[in-house]
CSV table of C-alpha atoms and ligand atoms in Angstrom, one decimal:
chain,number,residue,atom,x,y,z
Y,1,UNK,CA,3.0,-7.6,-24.7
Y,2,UNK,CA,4.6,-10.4,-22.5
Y,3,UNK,CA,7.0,-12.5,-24.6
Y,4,UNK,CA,10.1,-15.3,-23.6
Y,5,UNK,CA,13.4,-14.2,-23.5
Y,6,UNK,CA,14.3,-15.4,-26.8
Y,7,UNK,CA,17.8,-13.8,-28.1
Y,8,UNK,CA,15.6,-12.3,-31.1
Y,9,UNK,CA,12.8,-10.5,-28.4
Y,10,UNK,CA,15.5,-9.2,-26.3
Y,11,UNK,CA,17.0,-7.8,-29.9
Y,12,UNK,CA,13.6,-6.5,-30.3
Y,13,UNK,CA,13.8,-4.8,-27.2
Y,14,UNK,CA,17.0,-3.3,-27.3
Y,15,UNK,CA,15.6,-1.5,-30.5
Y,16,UNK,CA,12.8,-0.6,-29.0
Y,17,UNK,CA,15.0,1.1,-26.0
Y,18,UNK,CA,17.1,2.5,-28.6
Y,19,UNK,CA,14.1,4.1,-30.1
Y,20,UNK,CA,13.1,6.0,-27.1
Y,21,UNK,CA,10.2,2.9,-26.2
Y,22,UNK,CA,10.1,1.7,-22.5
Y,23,UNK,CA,10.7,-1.8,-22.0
Y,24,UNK,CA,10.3,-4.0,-19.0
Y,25,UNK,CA,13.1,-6.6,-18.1
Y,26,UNK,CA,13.8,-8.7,-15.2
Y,27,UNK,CA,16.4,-8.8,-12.8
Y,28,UNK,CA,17.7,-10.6,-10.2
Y,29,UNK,CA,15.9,-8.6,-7.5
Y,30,UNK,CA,12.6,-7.0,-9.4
Y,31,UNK,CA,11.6,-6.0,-12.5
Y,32,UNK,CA,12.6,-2.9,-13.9
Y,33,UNK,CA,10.8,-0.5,-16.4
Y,34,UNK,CA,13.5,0.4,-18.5
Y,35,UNK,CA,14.1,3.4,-20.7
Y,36,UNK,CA,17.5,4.8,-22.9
Y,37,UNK,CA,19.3,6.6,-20.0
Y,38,UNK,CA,20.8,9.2,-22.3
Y,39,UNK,CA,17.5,9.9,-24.0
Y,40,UNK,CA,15.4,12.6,-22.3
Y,41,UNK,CA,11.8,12.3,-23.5
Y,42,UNK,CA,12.5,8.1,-22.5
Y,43,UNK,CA,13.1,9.3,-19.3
Y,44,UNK,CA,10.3,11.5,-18.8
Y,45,UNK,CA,7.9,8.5,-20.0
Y,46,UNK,CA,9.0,6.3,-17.4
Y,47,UNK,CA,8.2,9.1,-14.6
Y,48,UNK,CA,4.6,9.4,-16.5
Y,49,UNK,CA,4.3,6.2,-16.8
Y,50,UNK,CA,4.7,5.4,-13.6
Y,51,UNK,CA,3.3,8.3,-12.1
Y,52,UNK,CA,6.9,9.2,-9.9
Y,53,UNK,CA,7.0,12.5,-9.2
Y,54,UNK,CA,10.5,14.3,-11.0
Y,55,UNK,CA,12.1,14.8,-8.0
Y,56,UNK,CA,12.7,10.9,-7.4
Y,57,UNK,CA,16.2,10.1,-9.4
Y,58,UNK,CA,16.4,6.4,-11.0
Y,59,UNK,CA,18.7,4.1,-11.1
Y,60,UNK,CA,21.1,3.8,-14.1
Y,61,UNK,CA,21.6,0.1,-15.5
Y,62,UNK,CA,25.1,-0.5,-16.8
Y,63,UNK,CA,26.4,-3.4,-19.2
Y,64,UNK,CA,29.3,-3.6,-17.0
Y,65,UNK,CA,31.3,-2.4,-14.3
Y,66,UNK,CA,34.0,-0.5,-17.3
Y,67,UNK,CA,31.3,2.3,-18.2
Y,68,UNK,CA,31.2,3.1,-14.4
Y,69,UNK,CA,34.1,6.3,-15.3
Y,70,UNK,CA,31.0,7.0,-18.1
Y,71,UNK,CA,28.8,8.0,-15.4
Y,72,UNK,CA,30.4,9.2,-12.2
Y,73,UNK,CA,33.2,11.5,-12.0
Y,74,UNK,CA,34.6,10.2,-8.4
Y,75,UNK,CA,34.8,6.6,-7.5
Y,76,UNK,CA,36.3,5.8,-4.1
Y,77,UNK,CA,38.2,2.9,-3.2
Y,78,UNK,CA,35.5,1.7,-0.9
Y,79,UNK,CA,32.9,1.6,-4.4
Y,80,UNK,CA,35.7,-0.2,-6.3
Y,81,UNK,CA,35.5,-2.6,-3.9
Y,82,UNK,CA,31.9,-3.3,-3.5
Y,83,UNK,CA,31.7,-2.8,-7.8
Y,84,UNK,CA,34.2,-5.7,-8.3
Y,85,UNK,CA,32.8,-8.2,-5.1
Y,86,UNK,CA,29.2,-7.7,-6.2
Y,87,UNK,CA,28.8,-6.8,-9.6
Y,88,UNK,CA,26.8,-8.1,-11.9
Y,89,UNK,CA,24.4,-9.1,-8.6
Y,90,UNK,CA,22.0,-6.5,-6.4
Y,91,UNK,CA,23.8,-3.6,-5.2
Y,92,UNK,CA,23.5,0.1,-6.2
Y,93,UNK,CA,25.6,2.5,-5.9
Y,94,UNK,CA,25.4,6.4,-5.2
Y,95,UNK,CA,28.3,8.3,-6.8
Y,96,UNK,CA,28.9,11.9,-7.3
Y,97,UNK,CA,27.7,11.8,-11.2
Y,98,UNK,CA,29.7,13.2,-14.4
Y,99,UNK,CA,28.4,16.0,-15.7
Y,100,UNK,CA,27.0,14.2,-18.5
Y,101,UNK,CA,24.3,12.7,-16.8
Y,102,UNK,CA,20.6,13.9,-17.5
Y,103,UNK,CA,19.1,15.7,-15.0
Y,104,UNK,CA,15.7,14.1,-15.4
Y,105,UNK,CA,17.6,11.1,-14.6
Y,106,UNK,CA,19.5,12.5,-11.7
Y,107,UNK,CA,15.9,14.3,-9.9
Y,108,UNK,CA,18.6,17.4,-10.5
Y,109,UNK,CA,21.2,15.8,-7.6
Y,110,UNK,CA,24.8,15.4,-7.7
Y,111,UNK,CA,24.8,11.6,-7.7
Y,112,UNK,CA,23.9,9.0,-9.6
Y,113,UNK,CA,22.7,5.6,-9.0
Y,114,UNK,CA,24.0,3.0,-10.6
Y,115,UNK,CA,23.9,-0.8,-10.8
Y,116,UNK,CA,25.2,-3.7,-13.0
Y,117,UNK,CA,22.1,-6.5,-12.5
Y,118,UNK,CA,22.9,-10.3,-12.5
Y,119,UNK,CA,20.0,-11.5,-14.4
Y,120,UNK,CA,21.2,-13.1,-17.6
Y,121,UNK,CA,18.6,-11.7,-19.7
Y,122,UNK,CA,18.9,-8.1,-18.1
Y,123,UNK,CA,22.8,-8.6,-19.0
Y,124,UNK,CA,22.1,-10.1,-22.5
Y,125,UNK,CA,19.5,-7.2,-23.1
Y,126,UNK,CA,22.4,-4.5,-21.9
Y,127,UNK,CA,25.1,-5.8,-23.9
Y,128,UNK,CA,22.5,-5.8,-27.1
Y,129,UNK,CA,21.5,-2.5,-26.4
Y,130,UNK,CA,25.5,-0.8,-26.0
Y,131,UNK,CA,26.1,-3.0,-29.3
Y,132,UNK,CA,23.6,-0.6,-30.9
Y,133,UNK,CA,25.3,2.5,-29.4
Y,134,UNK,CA,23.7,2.4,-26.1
Y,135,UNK,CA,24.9,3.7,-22.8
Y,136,UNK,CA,22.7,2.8,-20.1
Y,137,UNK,CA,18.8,1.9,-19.1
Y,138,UNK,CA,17.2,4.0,-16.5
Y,139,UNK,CA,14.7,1.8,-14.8
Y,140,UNK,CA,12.9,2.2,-11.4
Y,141,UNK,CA,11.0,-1.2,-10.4
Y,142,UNK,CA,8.0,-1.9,-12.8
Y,143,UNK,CA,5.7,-0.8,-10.3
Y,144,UNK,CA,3.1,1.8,-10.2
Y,145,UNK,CA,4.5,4.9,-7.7
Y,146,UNK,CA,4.2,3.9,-3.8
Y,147,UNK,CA,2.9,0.5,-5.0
Y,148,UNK,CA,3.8,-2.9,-4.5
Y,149,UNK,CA,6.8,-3.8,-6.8
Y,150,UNK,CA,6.4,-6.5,-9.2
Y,151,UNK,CA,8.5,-9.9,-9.1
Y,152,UNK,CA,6.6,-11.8,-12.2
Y,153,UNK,CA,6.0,-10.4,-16.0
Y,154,UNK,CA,2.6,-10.5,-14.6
Y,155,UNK,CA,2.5,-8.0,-12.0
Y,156,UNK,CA,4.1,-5.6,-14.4
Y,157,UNK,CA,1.4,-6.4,-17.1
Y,158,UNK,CA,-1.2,-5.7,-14.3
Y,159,UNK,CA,0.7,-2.5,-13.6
Y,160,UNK,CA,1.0,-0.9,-17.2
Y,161,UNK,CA,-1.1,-1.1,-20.4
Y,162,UNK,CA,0.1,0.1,-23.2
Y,163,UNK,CA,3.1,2.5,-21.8
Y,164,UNK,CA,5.1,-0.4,-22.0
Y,165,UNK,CA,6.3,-2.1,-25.6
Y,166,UNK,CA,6.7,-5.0,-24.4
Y,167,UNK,CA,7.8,-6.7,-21.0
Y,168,UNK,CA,10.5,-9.8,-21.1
Y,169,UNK,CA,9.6,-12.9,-19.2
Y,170,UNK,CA,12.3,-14.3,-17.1
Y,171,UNK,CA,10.1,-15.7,-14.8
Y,172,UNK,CA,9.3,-15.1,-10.8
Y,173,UNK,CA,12.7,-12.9,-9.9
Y,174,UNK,CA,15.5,-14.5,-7.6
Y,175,UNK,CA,15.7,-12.5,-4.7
Y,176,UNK,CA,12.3,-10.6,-5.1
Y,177,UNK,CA,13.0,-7.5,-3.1
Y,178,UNK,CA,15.4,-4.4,-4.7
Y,179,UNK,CA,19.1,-4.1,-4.8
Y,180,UNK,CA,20.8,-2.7,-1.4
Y,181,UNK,CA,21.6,0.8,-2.5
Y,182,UNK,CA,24.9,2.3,-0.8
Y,183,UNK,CA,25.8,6.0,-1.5
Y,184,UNK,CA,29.4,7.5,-1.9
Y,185,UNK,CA,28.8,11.6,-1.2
Y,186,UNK,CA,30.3,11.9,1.5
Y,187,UNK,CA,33.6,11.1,3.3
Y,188,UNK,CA,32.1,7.9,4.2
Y,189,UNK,CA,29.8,4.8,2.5
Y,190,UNK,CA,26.3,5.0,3.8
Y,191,UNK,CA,23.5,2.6,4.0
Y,192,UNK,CA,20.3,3.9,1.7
Y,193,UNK,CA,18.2,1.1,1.5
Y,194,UNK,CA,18.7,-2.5,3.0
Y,195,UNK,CA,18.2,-4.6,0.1
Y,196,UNK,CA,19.1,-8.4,-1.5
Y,197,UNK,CA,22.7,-7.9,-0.8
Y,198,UNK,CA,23.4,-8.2,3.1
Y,199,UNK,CA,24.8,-6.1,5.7
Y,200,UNK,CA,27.3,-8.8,6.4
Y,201,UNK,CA,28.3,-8.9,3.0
Y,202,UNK,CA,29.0,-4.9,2.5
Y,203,UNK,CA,30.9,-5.0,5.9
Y,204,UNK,CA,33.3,-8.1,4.9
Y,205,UNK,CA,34.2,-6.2,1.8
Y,206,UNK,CA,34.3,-2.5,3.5
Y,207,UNK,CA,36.2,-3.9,6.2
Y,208,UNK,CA,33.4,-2.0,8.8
Y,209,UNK,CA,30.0,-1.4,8.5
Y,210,UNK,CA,28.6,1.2,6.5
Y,211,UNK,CA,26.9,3.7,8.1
Y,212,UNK,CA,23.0,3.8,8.4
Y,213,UNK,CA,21.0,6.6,6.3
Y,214,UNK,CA,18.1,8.5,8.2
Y,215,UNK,CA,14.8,7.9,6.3
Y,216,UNK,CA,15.2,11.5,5.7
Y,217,UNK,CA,18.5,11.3,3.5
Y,218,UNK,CA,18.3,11.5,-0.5
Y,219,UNK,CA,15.2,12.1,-2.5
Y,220,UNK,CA,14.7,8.3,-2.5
Y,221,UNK,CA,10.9,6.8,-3.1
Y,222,UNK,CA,11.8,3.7,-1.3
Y,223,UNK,CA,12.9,5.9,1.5
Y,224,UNK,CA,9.7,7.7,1.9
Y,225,UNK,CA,7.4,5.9,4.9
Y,226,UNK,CA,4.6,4.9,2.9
Y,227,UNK,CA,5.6,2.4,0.2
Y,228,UNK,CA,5.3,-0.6,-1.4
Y,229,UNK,CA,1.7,-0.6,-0.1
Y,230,UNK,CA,-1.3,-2.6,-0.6
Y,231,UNK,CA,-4.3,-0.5,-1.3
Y,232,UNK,CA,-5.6,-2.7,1.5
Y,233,UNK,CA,-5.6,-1.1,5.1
Y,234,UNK,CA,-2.3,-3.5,6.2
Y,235,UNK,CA,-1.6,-4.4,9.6
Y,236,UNK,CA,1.7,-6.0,10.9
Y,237,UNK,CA,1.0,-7.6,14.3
Y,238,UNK,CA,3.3,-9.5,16.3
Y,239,UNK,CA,2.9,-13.0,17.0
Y,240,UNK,CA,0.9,-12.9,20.0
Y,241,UNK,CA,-1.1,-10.0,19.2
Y,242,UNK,CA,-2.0,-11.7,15.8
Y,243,UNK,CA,-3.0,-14.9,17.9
Y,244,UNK,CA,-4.9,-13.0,20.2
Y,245,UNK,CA,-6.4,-10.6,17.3
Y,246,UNK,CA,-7.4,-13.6,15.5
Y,247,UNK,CA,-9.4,-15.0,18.3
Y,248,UNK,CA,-11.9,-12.3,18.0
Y,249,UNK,CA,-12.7,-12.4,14.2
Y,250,UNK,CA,-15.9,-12.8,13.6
Y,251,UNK,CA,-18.9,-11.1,11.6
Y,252,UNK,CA,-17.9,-7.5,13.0
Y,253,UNK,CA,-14.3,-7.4,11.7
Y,254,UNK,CA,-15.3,-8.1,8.1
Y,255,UNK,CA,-12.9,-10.1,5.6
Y,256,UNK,CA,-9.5,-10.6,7.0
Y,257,UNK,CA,-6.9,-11.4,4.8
Y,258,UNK,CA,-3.7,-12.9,6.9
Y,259,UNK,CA,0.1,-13.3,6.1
Y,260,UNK,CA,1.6,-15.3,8.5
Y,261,UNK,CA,5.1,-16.8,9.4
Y,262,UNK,CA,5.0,-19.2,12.0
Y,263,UNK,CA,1.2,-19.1,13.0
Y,264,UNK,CA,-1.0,-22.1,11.5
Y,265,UNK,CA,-4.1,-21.1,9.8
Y,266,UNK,CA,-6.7,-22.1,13.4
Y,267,UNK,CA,-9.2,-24.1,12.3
Y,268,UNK,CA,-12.2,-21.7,13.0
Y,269,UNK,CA,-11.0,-18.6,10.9
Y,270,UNK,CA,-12.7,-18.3,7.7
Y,271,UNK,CA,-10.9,-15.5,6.2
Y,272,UNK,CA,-8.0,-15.4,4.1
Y,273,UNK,CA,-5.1,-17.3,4.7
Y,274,UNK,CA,-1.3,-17.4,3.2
Y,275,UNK,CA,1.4,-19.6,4.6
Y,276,UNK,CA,4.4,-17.1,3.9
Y,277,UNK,CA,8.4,-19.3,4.3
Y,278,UNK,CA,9.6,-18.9,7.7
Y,279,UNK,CA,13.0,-18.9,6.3
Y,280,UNK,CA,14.2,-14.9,5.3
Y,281,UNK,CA,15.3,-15.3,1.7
Y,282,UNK,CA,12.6,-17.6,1.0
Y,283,UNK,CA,10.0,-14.8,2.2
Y,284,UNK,CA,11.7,-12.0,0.3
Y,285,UNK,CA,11.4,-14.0,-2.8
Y,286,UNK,CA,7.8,-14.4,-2.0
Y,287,UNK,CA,6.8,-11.2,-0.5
Y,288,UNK,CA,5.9,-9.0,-3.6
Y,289,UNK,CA,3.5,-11.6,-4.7
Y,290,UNK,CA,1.5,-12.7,-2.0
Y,291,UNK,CA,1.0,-8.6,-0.8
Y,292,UNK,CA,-0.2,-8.3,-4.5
Y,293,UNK,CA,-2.2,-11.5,-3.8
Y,294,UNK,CA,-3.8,-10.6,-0.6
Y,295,UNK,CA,-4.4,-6.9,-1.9
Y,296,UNK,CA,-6.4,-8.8,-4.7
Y,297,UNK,CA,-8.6,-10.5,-2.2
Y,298,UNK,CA,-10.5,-7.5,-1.4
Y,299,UNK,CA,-10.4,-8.1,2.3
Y,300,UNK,CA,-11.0,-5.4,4.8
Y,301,UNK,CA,-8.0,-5.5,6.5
Y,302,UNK,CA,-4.7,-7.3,5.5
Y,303,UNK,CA,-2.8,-8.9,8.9
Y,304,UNK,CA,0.8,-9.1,8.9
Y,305,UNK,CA,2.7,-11.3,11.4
Y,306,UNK,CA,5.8,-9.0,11.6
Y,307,UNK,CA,9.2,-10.9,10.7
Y,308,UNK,CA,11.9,-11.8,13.1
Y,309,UNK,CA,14.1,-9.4,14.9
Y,310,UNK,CA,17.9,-10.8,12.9
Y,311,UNK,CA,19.7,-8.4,10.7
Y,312,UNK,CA,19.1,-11.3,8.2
Y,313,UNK,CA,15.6,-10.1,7.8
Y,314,UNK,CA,16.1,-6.1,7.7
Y,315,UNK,CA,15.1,-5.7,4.1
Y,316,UNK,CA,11.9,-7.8,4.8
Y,317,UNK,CA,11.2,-6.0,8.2
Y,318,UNK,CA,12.0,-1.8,6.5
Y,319,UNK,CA,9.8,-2.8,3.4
Y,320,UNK,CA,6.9,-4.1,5.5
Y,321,UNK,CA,7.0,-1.4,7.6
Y,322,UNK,CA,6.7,0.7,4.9
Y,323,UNK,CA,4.1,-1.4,3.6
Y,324,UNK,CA,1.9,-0.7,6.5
Y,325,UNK,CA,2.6,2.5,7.2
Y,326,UNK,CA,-0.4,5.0,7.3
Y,327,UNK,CA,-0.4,8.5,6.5
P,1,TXA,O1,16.7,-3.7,-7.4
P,1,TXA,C1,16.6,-2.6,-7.8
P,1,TXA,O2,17.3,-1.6,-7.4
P,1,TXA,C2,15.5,-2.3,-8.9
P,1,TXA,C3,15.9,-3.0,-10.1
P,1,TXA,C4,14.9,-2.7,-11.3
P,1,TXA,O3,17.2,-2.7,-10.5
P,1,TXA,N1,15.3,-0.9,-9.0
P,1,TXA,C5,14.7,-0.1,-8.1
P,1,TXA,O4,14.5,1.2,-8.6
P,1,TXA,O5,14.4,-0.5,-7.0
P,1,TXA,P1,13.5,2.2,-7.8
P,1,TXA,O6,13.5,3.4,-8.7
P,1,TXA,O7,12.2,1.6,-7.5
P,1,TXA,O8,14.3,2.5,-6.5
P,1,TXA,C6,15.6,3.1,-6.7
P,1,TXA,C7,16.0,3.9,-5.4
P,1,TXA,C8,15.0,5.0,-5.1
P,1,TXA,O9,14.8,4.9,-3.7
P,1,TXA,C9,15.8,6.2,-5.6
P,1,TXA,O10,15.4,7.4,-5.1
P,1,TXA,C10,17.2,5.8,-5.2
P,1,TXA,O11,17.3,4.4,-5.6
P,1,TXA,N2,18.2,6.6,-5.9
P,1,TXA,C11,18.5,6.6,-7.2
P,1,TXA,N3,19.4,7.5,-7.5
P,1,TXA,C12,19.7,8.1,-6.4
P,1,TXA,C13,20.6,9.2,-6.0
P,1,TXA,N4,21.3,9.8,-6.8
P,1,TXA,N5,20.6,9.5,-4.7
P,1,TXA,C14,19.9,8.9,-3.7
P,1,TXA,N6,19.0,7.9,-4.0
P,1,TXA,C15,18.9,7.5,-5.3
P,2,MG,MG1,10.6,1.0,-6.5
């Protein structure tokens, strides 16, 4: 199920999209679990697949920025903007959608979220797939709902049996957290989810900052509080809290399985220990796999030192929080 990137596997799996089939790609940011955008039952596979309930619209992958007037039927200057600095790379955007756009696609909304990846096999996939008549490829990360996201063909394979054709290997995933989403509905741009594309890098182009979304906004899954969870109980603890915490681990506090910045593993602690970068986009790019890692150890309770306080790290800092939220 998990084959290279050749050009004749990523022609296999343009058919297979074209067919109705889900396929999983990767991007820069995460993988995606693609299916023909225009083709209803494809659509509805990926929700079952994935077990996302309707409700939660996906993103729409386009070839390039040119089929943007395909799928929304008002695109502000401000989108224009952001769609020519940052396309093909990790940005969505929310546009009021044409009226051709599926409604299992859409969660029934007005908008549409769409996004032109980076990843040259995610491009070279797209471009084979409008060659064969092809729009766009609806894909949500190749995760299972509320789960952690998946950043290697692994994690996808661990994910999915045989409701995906066939996953393309492009290796661990650049960035390794999702596309910064930014929706144009109302009078003015509005942050939905921080993501792999920077604050600082939508306000240089916007000329201002966009406004911040309430966790309440849009039906959006990554919105919700719980997500991207460990099955794991998952703990973030601040630096001296974790220091102090981990003084006191002993038989009564069971397996502890640790994720740490800037704390060395102290000599005495026998549970689990990862090392995670101290450096933000070097622990983005690791973060997917070592919660899927430290979920795998079975521990107890998973301890997260929580990340710095910079708006370098917000993408970090809103999925971990959402990692360890309970309830
Ligand atoms: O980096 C990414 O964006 C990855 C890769 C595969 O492209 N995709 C991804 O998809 O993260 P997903 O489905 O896991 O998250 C997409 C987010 C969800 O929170 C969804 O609700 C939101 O985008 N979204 C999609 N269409 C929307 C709309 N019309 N209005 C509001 N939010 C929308
Ligand atoms: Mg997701």
């Amino acid at each position: 199920m998990i084959v290279s990137p050749s050009p004749e596997n990523i022609d296999r799996a343009a058919h297979l999209l074209h067919a109705g089939s889900l396929v999983s790609f990767p991007t820069e940011t995460v993988y995606g679990l693609g299916a023909d955008a225009r083709n209803p039952e494809a659509v509805r596979r990926v929700f079952a697949a994935k077990g996302r309930p309707a409700e939660h619209p996906l993103i729409v992958h386009l070839a390039d920025a040119s089929a943007l007037s395909r799928w929304a039927r008002a695109i502000p200057p401000g989108a224009h903007a952001l769609a020519a600095a940052f396309w093909p790379g990790p940005l969505t955007l929310i546009l009021p959608r044409d009226t051709n756009v599926l409604d299992v696609v859409t969660g029934g909304q007005d908008s549409v979220g769409l996004r032109v990846p980076g990843h040259p096999v995610a491009r070279a996939l797209l471009q084979r797939f409008v060659a064969l008549g092809g729009d766009g490829v609806a894909a949500p990360s190749a995760n299972r709902f509320g789960r952690v996201s998946a950043t290697m063909a692994l994690h996808v394979a661990e994910d999915f049996g045989g409701e995906v054709e066939l996953i393309l290997d492009g290796g661990p995933c650049r960035h390794g957290i999702e596309s910064t989403i930014v929706a144009f509905t109302s009078d003015e741009p509005v942050l939905l989810r921080p993501g792999a594309l920077s604050m600082a890098e939508l306000t240089r182009v916007l000329g201002r900052a966009p406004k911040i979304g309430s966790s309440a906004a849009p039906r959006a899954p990554g919105t919700l509080a719980s997500h991207y969870a460990p099955r794991t109980p998952t703990r973030l603890l601040p630096r001296e809290e974790l220091l102090s915490a981990l003084g006191h681990v002993g038989s009564s506090t069971g397996h502890i399985a640790v994720l740490a910045h800037s704390i060395e593993q102290p000599p005495l602690f026998d549970g689990t220990w990862f090392d995670a970068p101290s450096h933000d986009a070097a622990y983005a790019h690791e973060l997917y796999a070592n919660l899927r890692a430290l979920d795998a150890r079975a521990a107890d309770e998973i301890w997260i030192e929580t990340p710095p306080d910079g708006p370098e790290w917000s993408a970090v800092r809103d999925r971990l929080r959402r990692a360890t939220h309970r309830g």
